[in-house]
Amino acid sequence: MADTEIRTPIVTPFDEDEAVDADALADLVDHLIEEQGVTGLVPCGTTGEMGSLTDEERRAVVETTVEAADGRVPVMAGVGETAVGEVLDHVAAAADAGADSALVVAPYFGGDAPAEGNEEFFRTIADGSELPVYLYNIPPAVGQDIDEGTVVALADHDNVAGVKDSSGDVTYFNSLIRRTPDDFEVYQGWDGAYAPSLAMGADGGINALTHFFGDVYAEVAEALEAGDVERARDLQLGVIDEAFEACREHGFAPATKAVLAERGVIPRGSVRPPQREVPDDEAAELAAFVADQ
């Protein structure tokens, strides 16, 4: 836990015309590294509204993130698509931009695919990828879990480095830790299970709330390392879980952007459909909650 990774699935700021705001994104990268102390950035993930970006925008977001990070922290680029060829195109673009690794979701138009089919999907991508691949299990977004046996089988692939699990299924997560090699990185993406997962041996988290609670996530890791389970428990059940429930209510991209804008980290912008902006009064309440912690 001393080397716990605290990574942020970074939002994609848009300006008032709903275009990607590259300057705001670069400023946000600085905020996350210098103010929140995060140890890695994940552009073009779920919180980054990956599904609402064009291919050109996705390339630009990764390029801006890498350039702004300037080697201070690694960049794991979201490259999800339903077609192997398109995933590999995104990987190639991310590699050209200088990203360090690629995050790949299961095909999100293949909910009835057999586990063997998904294993072939990921294995083919790993075989052809210019970057180390991380699997991304997020069944609410894609309609299916990555079968536990599939993750275990792929963990032996030379180019599959780890997994982010956002299922919220602690039994599934613990099994991945138990059944995969020690050098296979297992990240918790469900903020509500952050502290328990670290206690079970997770390598860290990739969590939206680190946009403004990076210090809290670091404190949980430090508390557990010091054997202060009560402090870790209090932070999980208090700050993290309360903020997590609020973000689940509004959606992680809208809620995170609302708080960041209220706090002056990014300009007041927008989200893209099907996301909806948080009403002004509720955005102010969210920002006030964060400020009080």
PDB file of C-alpha atoms in Angstrom:
ATOM      1  CA  MET A   1       0.000   0.000   0.000  1.00  0.00           C
ATOM      2  CA  ALA A   2       2.984   2.313   0.354  1.00  0.00           C
ATOM      3  CA  ASP A   3       3.095   2.553  -3.430  1.00  0.00           C
ATOM      4  CA  THR A   4      -0.672   2.795  -3.903  1.00  0.00           C
ATOM      5  CA  GLU A   5      -1.542   4.287  -7.280  1.00  0.00           C
ATOM      6  CA  ILE A   6      -4.104   7.104  -7.204  1.00  0.00           C
ATOM      7  CA  ARG A   7      -5.199   7.697 -10.772  1.00  0.00           C
ATOM      8  CA  THR A   8      -7.842  10.015 -12.182  1.00  0.00           C
ATOM      9  CA  PRO A   9     -10.229   9.182 -15.049  1.00  0.00           C
ATOM     10  CA  ILE A  10     -10.025  12.778 -16.194  1.00  0.00           C
ATOM     11  CA  VAL A  11     -13.066  14.707 -17.425  1.00  0.00           C
ATOM     12  CA  THR A  12     -13.034  16.312 -20.869  1.00  0.00           C
ATOM     13  CA  PRO A  13     -13.751  20.043 -20.474  1.00  0.00           C
ATOM     14  CA  PHE A  14     -15.976  21.572 -23.152  1.00  0.00           C
ATOM     15  CA  ASP A  15     -16.430  25.267 -23.829  1.00  0.00           C
ATOM     16  CA  GLU A  16     -19.798  27.002 -24.136  1.00  0.00           C
ATOM     17  CA  ASP A  17     -20.046  25.776 -27.743  1.00  0.00           C
ATOM     18  CA  GLU A  18     -19.484  22.162 -26.573  1.00  0.00           C
ATOM     19  CA  ALA A  19     -16.071  21.997 -28.258  1.00  0.00           C
ATOM     20  CA  VAL A  20     -13.141  20.379 -26.425  1.00  0.00           C
ATOM     21  CA  ASP A  21     -11.427  23.079 -24.368  1.00  0.00           C
ATOM     22  CA  ALA A  22      -7.743  22.162 -24.668  1.00  0.00           C
ATOM     23  CA  ASP A  23      -6.526  25.004 -22.454  1.00  0.00           C
ATOM     24  CA  ALA A  24      -8.897  24.025 -19.643  1.00  0.00           C
ATOM     25  CA  LEU A  25      -7.818  20.408 -19.986  1.00  0.00           C
ATOM     26  CA  ALA A  26      -4.143  21.349 -19.691  1.00  0.00           C
ATOM     27  CA  ASP A  27      -4.895  23.450 -16.594  1.00  0.00           C
ATOM     28  CA  LEU A  28      -6.858  20.544 -15.106  1.00  0.00           C
ATOM     29  CA  VAL A  29      -3.899  18.212 -15.624  1.00  0.00           C
ATOM     30  CA  ASP A  30      -1.716  20.615 -13.631  1.00  0.00           C
ATOM     31  CA  HIS A  31      -4.355  20.838 -10.898  1.00  0.00           C
ATOM     32  CA  LEU A  32      -4.572  17.062 -10.577  1.00  0.00           C
ATOM     33  CA  ILE A  33      -0.822  16.525 -10.424  1.00  0.00           C
ATOM     34  CA  GLU A  34       0.209  19.532  -8.355  1.00  0.00           C
ATOM     35  CA  GLU A  35      -2.829  20.117  -6.131  1.00  0.00           C
ATOM     36  CA  GLN A  36      -4.401  16.663  -5.822  1.00  0.00           C
ATOM     37  CA  GLY A  37      -1.197  14.630  -5.950  1.00  0.00           C
ATOM     38  CA  VAL A  38      -2.533  11.967  -8.306  1.00  0.00           C
ATOM     39  CA  THR A  39      -0.072   9.437  -9.659  1.00  0.00           C
ATOM     40  CA  GLY A  40      -1.648   8.799 -13.056  1.00  0.00           C
ATOM     41  CA  LEU A  41      -4.168  10.143 -15.574  1.00  0.00           C
ATOM     42  CA  VAL A  42      -6.730   8.281 -17.658  1.00  0.00           C
ATOM     43  CA  PRO A  43      -8.158  10.401 -20.492  1.00  0.00           C
ATOM     44  CA  CYS A  44     -11.018   9.220 -22.717  1.00  0.00           C
ATOM     45  CA  GLY A  45     -12.552   6.928 -20.130  1.00  0.00           C
ATOM     46  CA  THR A  46     -16.137   6.802 -18.943  1.00  0.00           C
ATOM     47  CA  THR A  47     -15.884  10.009 -16.878  1.00  0.00           C
ATOM     48  CA  GLY A  48     -14.148  11.603 -19.860  1.00  0.00           C
ATOM     49  CA  GLU A  49     -17.311  11.048 -21.971  1.00  0.00           C
ATOM     50  CA  MET A  50     -15.375   8.823 -24.355  1.00  0.00           C
ATOM     51  CA  GLY A  51     -18.548   7.727 -26.127  1.00  0.00           C
ATOM     52  CA  SER A  52     -19.419  11.337 -26.986  1.00  0.00           C
ATOM     53  CA  LEU A  53     -16.066  12.207 -28.582  1.00  0.00           C
ATOM     54  CA  THR A  54     -15.131  11.895 -32.234  1.00  0.00           C
ATOM     55  CA  ASP A  55     -11.982  10.001 -33.177  1.00  0.00           C
ATOM     56  CA  GLU A  56     -10.223  13.296 -33.871  1.00  0.00           C
ATOM     57  CA  GLU A  57     -11.271  14.675 -30.474  1.00  0.00           C
ATOM     58  CA  ARG A  58     -10.082  11.573 -28.692  1.00  0.00           C
ATOM     59  CA  ARG A  59      -6.661  11.915 -30.302  1.00  0.00           C
ATOM     60  CA  ALA A  60      -6.531  15.575 -29.315  1.00  0.00           C
ATOM     61  CA  VAL A  61      -7.556  14.854 -25.705  1.00  0.00           C
ATOM     62  CA  VAL A  62      -4.830  12.232 -25.293  1.00  0.00           C
ATOM     63  CA  GLU A  63      -2.241  14.486 -26.935  1.00  0.00           C
ATOM     64  CA  THR A  64      -3.151  17.419 -24.699  1.00  0.00           C
ATOM     65  CA  THR A  65      -3.097  15.268 -21.570  1.00  0.00           C
ATOM     66  CA  VAL A  66       0.317  13.775 -22.390  1.00  0.00           C
ATOM     67  CA  GLU A  67       1.782  17.156 -23.293  1.00  0.00           C
ATOM     68  CA  ALA A  68       0.448  18.811 -20.129  1.00  0.00           C
ATOM     69  CA  ALA A  69       1.568  15.920 -17.912  1.00  0.00           C
ATOM     70  CA  ASP A  70       5.052  16.328 -19.361  1.00  0.00           C
ATOM     71  CA  GLY A  71       6.297  13.043 -17.944  1.00  0.00           C
ATOM     72  CA  ARG A  72       5.287  13.811 -14.351  1.00  0.00           C
ATOM     73  CA  VAL A  73       2.790  10.931 -14.220  1.00  0.00           C
ATOM     74  CA  PRO A  74       1.909   8.099 -16.623  1.00  0.00           C
ATOM     75  CA  VAL A  75      -1.037   8.434 -18.995  1.00  0.00           C
ATOM     76  CA  MET A  76      -3.352   5.472 -19.621  1.00  0.00           C
ATOM     77  CA  ALA A  77      -5.503   6.255 -22.661  1.00  0.00           C
ATOM     78  CA  GLY A  78      -9.029   4.938 -23.022  1.00  0.00           C
ATOM     79  CA  VAL A  79      -9.263   3.212 -26.399  1.00  0.00           C
ATOM     80  CA  GLY A  80     -12.576   1.377 -26.175  1.00  0.00           C
ATOM     81  CA  GLU A  81     -14.538   0.394 -29.292  1.00  0.00           C
ATOM     82  CA  THR A  82     -16.530  -2.604 -30.451  1.00  0.00           C
ATOM     83  CA  ALA A  83     -14.242  -3.496 -33.367  1.00  0.00           C
ATOM     84  CA  VAL A  84     -10.726  -4.811 -32.872  1.00  0.00           C
ATOM     85  CA  GLY A  85      -9.413  -2.732 -35.756  1.00  0.00           C
ATOM     86  CA  GLU A  86     -10.824   0.493 -34.348  1.00  0.00           C
ATOM     87  CA  VAL A  87      -9.392  -0.248 -30.915  1.00  0.00           C
ATOM     88  CA  LEU A  88      -5.965  -0.769 -32.456  1.00  0.00           C
ATOM     89  CA  ASP A  89      -6.328   2.490 -34.413  1.00  0.00           C
ATOM     90  CA  HIS A  90      -6.947   4.299 -31.128  1.00  0.00           C
ATOM     91  CA  VAL A  91      -3.985   2.501 -29.549  1.00  0.00           C
ATOM     92  CA  ALA A  92      -1.731   3.602 -32.404  1.00  0.00           C
ATOM     93  CA  ALA A  93      -2.908   7.209 -32.043  1.00  0.00           C
ATOM     94  CA  ALA A  94      -2.373   7.080 -28.269  1.00  0.00           C
ATOM     95  CA  ALA A  95       1.103   5.635 -28.751  1.00  0.00           C
ATOM     96  CA  ASP A  96       1.958   8.386 -31.241  1.00  0.00           C
ATOM     97  CA  ALA A  97       0.789  10.943 -28.667  1.00  0.00           C
ATOM     98  CA  GLY A  98       3.118   9.454 -26.055  1.00  0.00           C
ATOM     99  CA  ALA A  99       0.635   7.604 -23.848  1.00  0.00           C
ATOM    100  CA  ASP A 100       2.093   4.898 -21.616  1.00  0.00           C
ATOM    101  CA  SER A 101      -0.703   2.316 -21.784  1.00  0.00           C
ATOM    102  CA  ALA A 102      -4.194   1.624 -23.118  1.00  0.00           C
ATOM    103  CA  LEU A 103      -7.463   0.878 -21.298  1.00  0.00           C
ATOM    104  CA  VAL A 104      -9.806  -1.477 -23.205  1.00  0.00           C
ATOM    105  CA  VAL A 105     -13.462  -2.187 -22.384  1.00  0.00           C
ATOM    106  CA  ALA A 106     -15.367  -5.273 -23.455  1.00  0.00           C
ATOM    107  CA  PRO A 107     -17.327  -4.876 -26.711  1.00  0.00           C
ATOM    108  CA  TYR A 108     -20.404  -2.815 -25.795  1.00  0.00           C
ATOM    109  CA  PHE A 109     -22.617  -4.279 -28.500  1.00  0.00           C
ATOM    110  CA  GLY A 110     -21.948  -7.890 -27.629  1.00  0.00           C
ATOM    111  CA  GLY A 111     -23.720  -8.542 -24.363  1.00  0.00           C
ATOM    112  CA  ASP A 112     -24.521 -12.128 -25.340  1.00  0.00           C
ATOM    113  CA  ALA A 113     -20.980 -12.940 -26.499  1.00  0.00           C
ATOM    114  CA  PRO A 114     -19.450 -16.068 -24.926  1.00  0.00           C
ATOM    115  CA  ALA A 115     -16.519 -15.625 -22.574  1.00  0.00           C
ATOM    116  CA  GLU A 116     -14.301 -17.323 -25.153  1.00  0.00           C
ATOM    117  CA  GLY A 117     -15.239 -14.657 -27.697  1.00  0.00           C
ATOM    118  CA  ASN A 118     -14.331 -11.836 -25.366  1.00  0.00           C
ATOM    119  CA  GLU A 119     -11.045 -13.524 -24.528  1.00  0.00           C
ATOM    120  CA  GLU A 120     -10.231 -13.685 -28.229  1.00  0.00           C
ATOM    121  CA  PHE A 121     -11.214 -10.005 -28.590  1.00  0.00           C
ATOM    122  CA  PHE A 122      -8.827  -8.889 -25.846  1.00  0.00           C
ATOM    123  CA  ARG A 123      -6.070 -11.312 -26.837  1.00  0.00           C
ATOM    124  CA  THR A 124      -6.120 -10.097 -30.447  1.00  0.00           C
ATOM    125  CA  ILE A 125      -5.867  -6.500 -29.256  1.00  0.00           C
ATOM    126  CA  ALA A 126      -3.032  -7.338 -26.856  1.00  0.00           C
ATOM    127  CA  ASP A 127      -1.182  -9.166 -29.636  1.00  0.00           C
ATOM    128  CA  GLY A 128      -1.381  -6.119 -31.922  1.00  0.00           C
ATOM    129  CA  SER A 129      -1.109  -3.296 -29.399  1.00  0.00           C
ATOM    130  CA  GLU A 130       1.873  -0.973 -29.365  1.00  0.00           C
ATOM    131  CA  LEU A 131       1.116  -0.220 -25.697  1.00  0.00           C
ATOM    132  CA  PRO A 132       0.596  -2.345 -22.584  1.00  0.00           C
ATOM    133  CA  VAL A 133      -3.100  -3.171 -22.284  1.00  0.00           C
ATOM    134  CA  TYR A 134      -5.307  -2.843 -19.208  1.00  0.00           C
ATOM    135  CA  LEU A 135      -8.698  -4.544 -19.197  1.00  0.00           C
ATOM    136  CA  TYR A 136     -11.662  -2.418 -18.107  1.00  0.00           C
ATOM    137  CA  ASN A 137     -14.596  -4.179 -16.490  1.00  0.00           C
ATOM    138  CA  ILE A 138     -17.602  -1.846 -16.329  1.00  0.00           C
ATOM    139  CA  PRO A 139     -20.768  -3.898 -16.849  1.00  0.00           C
ATOM    140  CA  PRO A 140     -23.247  -1.027 -16.290  1.00  0.00           C
ATOM    141  CA  ALA A 141     -21.782   0.751 -19.334  1.00  0.00           C
ATOM    142  CA  VAL A 142     -21.204  -2.159 -21.721  1.00  0.00           C
ATOM    143  CA  GLY A 143     -23.876  -4.665 -20.719  1.00  0.00           C
ATOM    144  CA  GLN A 144     -21.587  -7.489 -19.646  1.00  0.00           C
ATOM    145  CA  ASP A 145     -18.887  -8.454 -17.185  1.00  0.00           C
ATOM    146  CA  ILE A 146     -15.476  -9.560 -18.303  1.00  0.00           C
ATOM    147  CA  ASP A 147     -15.628 -13.138 -17.087  1.00  0.00           C
ATOM    148  CA  GLU A 148     -13.321 -13.766 -14.161  1.00  0.00           C
ATOM    149  CA  GLY A 149     -11.717 -16.693 -15.969  1.00  0.00           C
ATOM    150  CA  THR A 150     -11.055 -14.448 -18.972  1.00  0.00           C
ATOM    151  CA  VAL A 151      -9.123 -11.987 -16.820  1.00  0.00           C
ATOM    152  CA  VAL A 152      -7.145 -14.809 -15.227  1.00  0.00           C
ATOM    153  CA  ALA A 153      -6.296 -16.317 -18.619  1.00  0.00           C
ATOM    154  CA  LEU A 154      -5.211 -12.963 -20.056  1.00  0.00           C
ATOM    155  CA  ALA A 155      -3.118 -12.112 -17.003  1.00  0.00           C
ATOM    156  CA  ASP A 156      -0.410 -14.392 -18.396  1.00  0.00           C
ATOM    157  CA  HIS A 157      -0.229 -12.454 -21.672  1.00  0.00           C
ATOM    158  CA  ASP A 158       3.019 -10.491 -21.939  1.00  0.00           C
ATOM    159  CA  ASN A 159       1.181  -7.353 -23.080  1.00  0.00           C
ATOM    160  CA  VAL A 160      -1.748  -7.393 -20.628  1.00  0.00           C
ATOM    161  CA  ALA A 161      -0.598  -5.426 -17.605  1.00  0.00           C
ATOM    162  CA  GLY A 162      -3.674  -5.260 -15.403  1.00  0.00           C
ATOM    163  CA  VAL A 163      -7.375  -4.584 -14.942  1.00  0.00           C
ATOM    164  CA  LYS A 164      -9.653  -1.797 -13.755  1.00  0.00           C
ATOM    165  CA  ASP A 165     -12.825  -3.165 -12.203  1.00  0.00           C
ATOM    166  CA  SER A 166     -15.818  -0.838 -11.876  1.00  0.00           C
ATOM    167  CA  SER A 167     -18.401  -3.532 -11.268  1.00  0.00           C
ATOM    168  CA  GLY A 168     -18.767  -2.868  -7.544  1.00  0.00           C
ATOM    169  CA  ASP A 169     -18.653  -6.633  -6.988  1.00  0.00           C
ATOM    170  CA  VAL A 170     -16.162  -7.066  -4.148  1.00  0.00           C
ATOM    171  CA  THR A 171     -16.192 -10.868  -4.384  1.00  0.00           C
ATOM    172  CA  TYR A 172     -15.252 -10.657  -8.078  1.00  0.00           C
ATOM    173  CA  PHE A 173     -12.539  -8.096  -7.309  1.00  0.00           C
ATOM    174  CA  ASN A 174     -11.020 -10.117  -4.485  1.00  0.00           C
ATOM    175  CA  SER A 175     -10.951 -13.191  -6.690  1.00  0.00           C
ATOM    176  CA  LEU A 176      -8.969 -11.295  -9.334  1.00  0.00           C
ATOM    177  CA  ILE A 177      -6.373 -10.362  -6.714  1.00  0.00           C
ATOM    178  CA  ARG A 178      -6.194 -13.933  -5.481  1.00  0.00           C
ATOM    179  CA  ARG A 179      -6.041 -15.619  -8.901  1.00  0.00           C
ATOM    180  CA  THR A 180      -3.718 -13.342 -10.879  1.00  0.00           C
ATOM    181  CA  PRO A 181       0.087 -13.001 -10.616  1.00  0.00           C
ATOM    182  CA  ASP A 182       1.557 -10.466  -8.197  1.00  0.00           C
ATOM    183  CA  ASP A 183       2.840  -8.299 -11.054  1.00  0.00           C
ATOM    184  CA  PHE A 184      -0.622  -8.090 -12.644  1.00  0.00           C
ATOM    185  CA  GLU A 185      -2.048  -4.740 -11.532  1.00  0.00           C
ATOM    186  CA  VAL A 186      -5.603  -4.722 -10.128  1.00  0.00           C
ATOM    187  CA  TYR A 187      -7.282  -1.315  -9.777  1.00  0.00           C
ATOM    188  CA  GLN A 188     -10.550  -0.501  -8.059  1.00  0.00           C
ATOM    189  CA  GLY A 189     -12.782   1.750 -10.148  1.00  0.00           C
ATOM    190  CA  TRP A 190     -15.804   1.652  -7.822  1.00  0.00           C
ATOM    191  CA  ASP A 191     -15.132   4.391  -5.271  1.00  0.00           C
ATOM    192  CA  GLY A 192     -17.477   2.793  -2.747  1.00  0.00           C
ATOM    193  CA  ALA A 193     -15.122  -0.182  -2.431  1.00  0.00           C
ATOM    194  CA  TYR A 194     -11.837   1.726  -2.405  1.00  0.00           C
ATOM    195  CA  ALA A 195     -10.651   1.171   1.186  1.00  0.00           C
ATOM    196  CA  PRO A 196     -11.740  -2.487   1.386  1.00  0.00           C
ATOM    197  CA  SER A 197      -9.970  -3.194  -1.892  1.00  0.00           C
ATOM    198  CA  LEU A 198      -6.713  -1.638  -0.722  1.00  0.00           C
ATOM    199  CA  ALA A 199      -6.931  -3.744   2.419  1.00  0.00           C
ATOM    200  CA  MET A 200      -7.236  -6.837   0.225  1.00  0.00           C
ATOM    201  CA  GLY A 201      -4.148  -5.934  -1.811  1.00  0.00           C
ATOM    202  CA  ALA A 202      -5.331  -3.770  -4.710  1.00  0.00           C
ATOM    203  CA  ASP A 203      -2.611  -1.800  -6.484  1.00  0.00           C
ATOM    204  CA  GLY A 204      -4.701   1.353  -6.228  1.00  0.00           C
ATOM    205  CA  GLY A 205      -7.723   3.013  -7.713  1.00  0.00           C
ATOM    206  CA  ILE A 206      -8.842   4.856 -10.816  1.00  0.00           C
ATOM    207  CA  ASN A 207     -11.515   7.038  -9.293  1.00  0.00           C
ATOM    208  CA  ALA A 208     -13.459  10.114 -10.425  1.00  0.00           C
ATOM    209  CA  LEU A 209     -13.546  11.643  -6.952  1.00  0.00           C
ATOM    210  CA  THR A 210      -9.776  12.145  -7.046  1.00  0.00           C
ATOM    211  CA  HIS A 211     -10.500  15.246  -9.164  1.00  0.00           C
ATOM    212  CA  PHE A 212     -11.000  17.019  -5.832  1.00  0.00           C
ATOM    213  CA  PHE A 213     -10.293  14.413  -3.112  1.00  0.00           C
ATOM    214  CA  GLY A 214      -6.853  13.163  -4.147  1.00  0.00           C
ATOM    215  CA  ASP A 215      -5.561  13.875  -0.651  1.00  0.00           C
ATOM    216  CA  VAL A 216      -8.380  11.830   0.905  1.00  0.00           C
ATOM    217  CA  TYR A 217      -7.587   8.809  -1.267  1.00  0.00           C
ATOM    218  CA  ALA A 218      -3.919   9.123  -0.340  1.00  0.00           C
ATOM    219  CA  GLU A 219      -4.830   9.390   3.348  1.00  0.00           C
ATOM    220  CA  VAL A 220      -6.874   6.175   3.167  1.00  0.00           C
ATOM    221  CA  ALA A 221      -3.869   4.358   1.735  1.00  0.00           C
ATOM    222  CA  GLU A 222      -1.540   5.855   4.340  1.00  0.00           C
ATOM    223  CA  ALA A 223      -3.914   4.953   7.176  1.00  0.00           C
ATOM    224  CA  LEU A 224      -4.128   1.346   6.085  1.00  0.00           C
ATOM    225  CA  GLU A 225      -0.351   1.174   5.685  1.00  0.00           C
ATOM    226  CA  ALA A 226      -0.001   2.425   9.251  1.00  0.00           C
ATOM    227  CA  GLY A 227      -2.571  -0.059  10.528  1.00  0.00           C
ATOM    228  CA  ASP A 228      -5.100   2.677  11.318  1.00  0.00           C
ATOM    229  CA  VAL A 229      -8.137   0.801  10.019  1.00  0.00           C
ATOM    230  CA  GLU A 230     -10.539   3.044  11.925  1.00  0.00           C
ATOM    231  CA  ARG A 231      -9.287   6.179  10.154  1.00  0.00           C
ATOM    232  CA  ALA A 232      -9.518   4.499   6.738  1.00  0.00           C
ATOM    233  CA  ARG A 233     -13.013   3.273   7.591  1.00  0.00           C
ATOM    234  CA  ASP A 234     -14.129   6.761   8.667  1.00  0.00           C
ATOM    235  CA  LEU A 235     -12.877   8.332   5.436  1.00  0.00           C
ATOM    236  CA  GLN A 236     -14.496   5.634   3.301  1.00  0.00           C
ATOM    237  CA  LEU A 237     -17.876   5.729   5.040  1.00  0.00           C
ATOM    238  CA  GLY A 238     -17.820   9.508   5.360  1.00  0.00           C
ATOM    239  CA  VAL A 239     -16.234  11.675   2.678  1.00  0.00           C
ATOM    240  CA  ILE A 240     -15.842   9.102  -0.077  1.00  0.00           C
ATOM    241  CA  ASP A 241     -19.181   7.333   0.195  1.00  0.00           C
ATOM    242  CA  GLU A 242     -21.197  10.534   0.601  1.00  0.00           C
ATOM    243  CA  ALA A 243     -19.577  12.129  -2.454  1.00  0.00           C
ATOM    244  CA  PHE A 244     -19.846   8.874  -4.377  1.00  0.00           C
ATOM    245  CA  GLU A 245     -23.602   8.680  -3.824  1.00  0.00           C
ATOM    246  CA  ALA A 246     -24.024  12.271  -4.999  1.00  0.00           C
ATOM    247  CA  CYS A 247     -22.036  11.576  -8.144  1.00  0.00           C
ATOM    248  CA  ARG A 248     -24.036   8.425  -8.847  1.00  0.00           C
ATOM    249  CA  GLU A 249     -27.224  10.475  -8.624  1.00  0.00           C
ATOM    250  CA  HIS A 250     -26.102  13.072 -11.153  1.00  0.00           C
ATOM    251  CA  GLY A 251     -23.621  11.074 -13.223  1.00  0.00           C
ATOM    252  CA  PHE A 252     -19.864  11.209 -12.719  1.00  0.00           C
ATOM    253  CA  ALA A 253     -18.995  13.505 -15.627  1.00  0.00           C
ATOM    254  CA  PRO A 254     -21.740  16.091 -14.857  1.00  0.00           C
ATOM    255  CA  ALA A 255     -21.141  16.052 -11.100  1.00  0.00           C
ATOM    256  CA  THR A 256     -17.359  16.238 -11.362  1.00  0.00           C
ATOM    257  CA  LYS A 257     -17.481  19.047 -13.911  1.00  0.00           C
ATOM    258  CA  ALA A 258     -20.000  20.956 -11.807  1.00  0.00           C
ATOM    259  CA  VAL A 259     -17.783  20.846  -8.715  1.00  0.00           C
ATOM    260  CA  LEU A 260     -14.635  21.750 -10.654  1.00  0.00           C
ATOM    261  CA  ALA A 261     -16.400  24.701 -12.293  1.00  0.00           C
ATOM    262  CA  GLU A 262     -17.864  25.934  -8.995  1.00  0.00           C
ATOM    263  CA  ARG A 263     -14.374  25.826  -7.490  1.00  0.00           C
ATOM    264  CA  GLY A 264     -12.849  27.678 -10.461  1.00  0.00           C
ATOM    265  CA  VAL A 265     -10.648  24.784 -11.601  1.00  0.00           C
ATOM    266  CA  ILE A 266     -12.263  24.659 -15.054  1.00  0.00           C
ATOM    267  CA  PRO A 267     -14.551  27.198 -16.751  1.00  0.00           C
ATOM    268  CA  ARG A 268     -18.281  26.662 -16.617  1.00  0.00           C
ATOM    269  CA  GLY A 269     -18.809  24.415 -19.632  1.00  0.00           C
ATOM    270  CA  SER A 270     -21.110  21.627 -20.582  1.00  0.00           C
ATOM    271  CA  VAL A 271     -21.582  17.926 -20.967  1.00  0.00           C
ATOM    272  CA  ARG A 272     -22.777  16.225 -24.133  1.00  0.00           C
ATOM    273  CA  PRO A 273     -25.950  14.206 -24.570  1.00  0.00           C
ATOM    274  CA  PRO A 274     -27.041  11.824 -23.181  1.00  0.00           C
ATOM    275  CA  GLN A 275     -25.446  13.422 -20.092  1.00  0.00           C
ATOM    276  CA  ARG A 276     -27.292  16.339 -18.480  1.00  0.00           C
ATOM    277  CA  GLU A 277     -25.788  19.230 -16.595  1.00  0.00           C
ATOM    278  CA  VAL A 278     -26.272  19.498 -12.847  1.00  0.00           C
ATOM    279  CA  PRO A 279     -28.661  22.367 -11.965  1.00  0.00           C
ATOM    280  CA  ASP A 280     -26.886  25.425 -10.583  1.00  0.00           C
ATOM    281  CA  ASP A 281     -28.291  25.141  -7.064  1.00  0.00           C
ATOM    282  CA  GLU A 282     -27.317  21.482  -6.761  1.00  0.00           C
ATOM    283  CA  ALA A 283     -23.875  22.193  -8.243  1.00  0.00           C
ATOM    284  CA  ALA A 284     -23.340  24.790  -5.529  1.00  0.00           C
ATOM    285  CA  GLU A 285     -24.377  22.268  -2.863  1.00  0.00           C
ATOM    286  CA  LEU A 286     -21.932  19.688  -4.200  1.00  0.00           C
ATOM    287  CA  ALA A 287     -19.113  22.222  -4.256  1.00  0.00           C
ATOM    288  CA  ALA A 288     -19.951  23.321  -0.714  1.00  0.00           C
ATOM    289  CA  PHE A 289     -19.793  19.715   0.476  1.00  0.00           C
ATOM    290  CA  VAL A 290     -16.354  19.277  -1.078  1.00  0.00           C
ATOM    291  CA  ALA A 291     -15.118  22.545   0.428  1.00  0.00           C
ATOM    292  CA  ASP A 292     -16.256  21.483   3.903  1.00  0.00           C
ATOM    293  CA  GLN A 293     -14.202  18.270   3.929  1.00  0.00           C
TER     294      GLN A 293
END
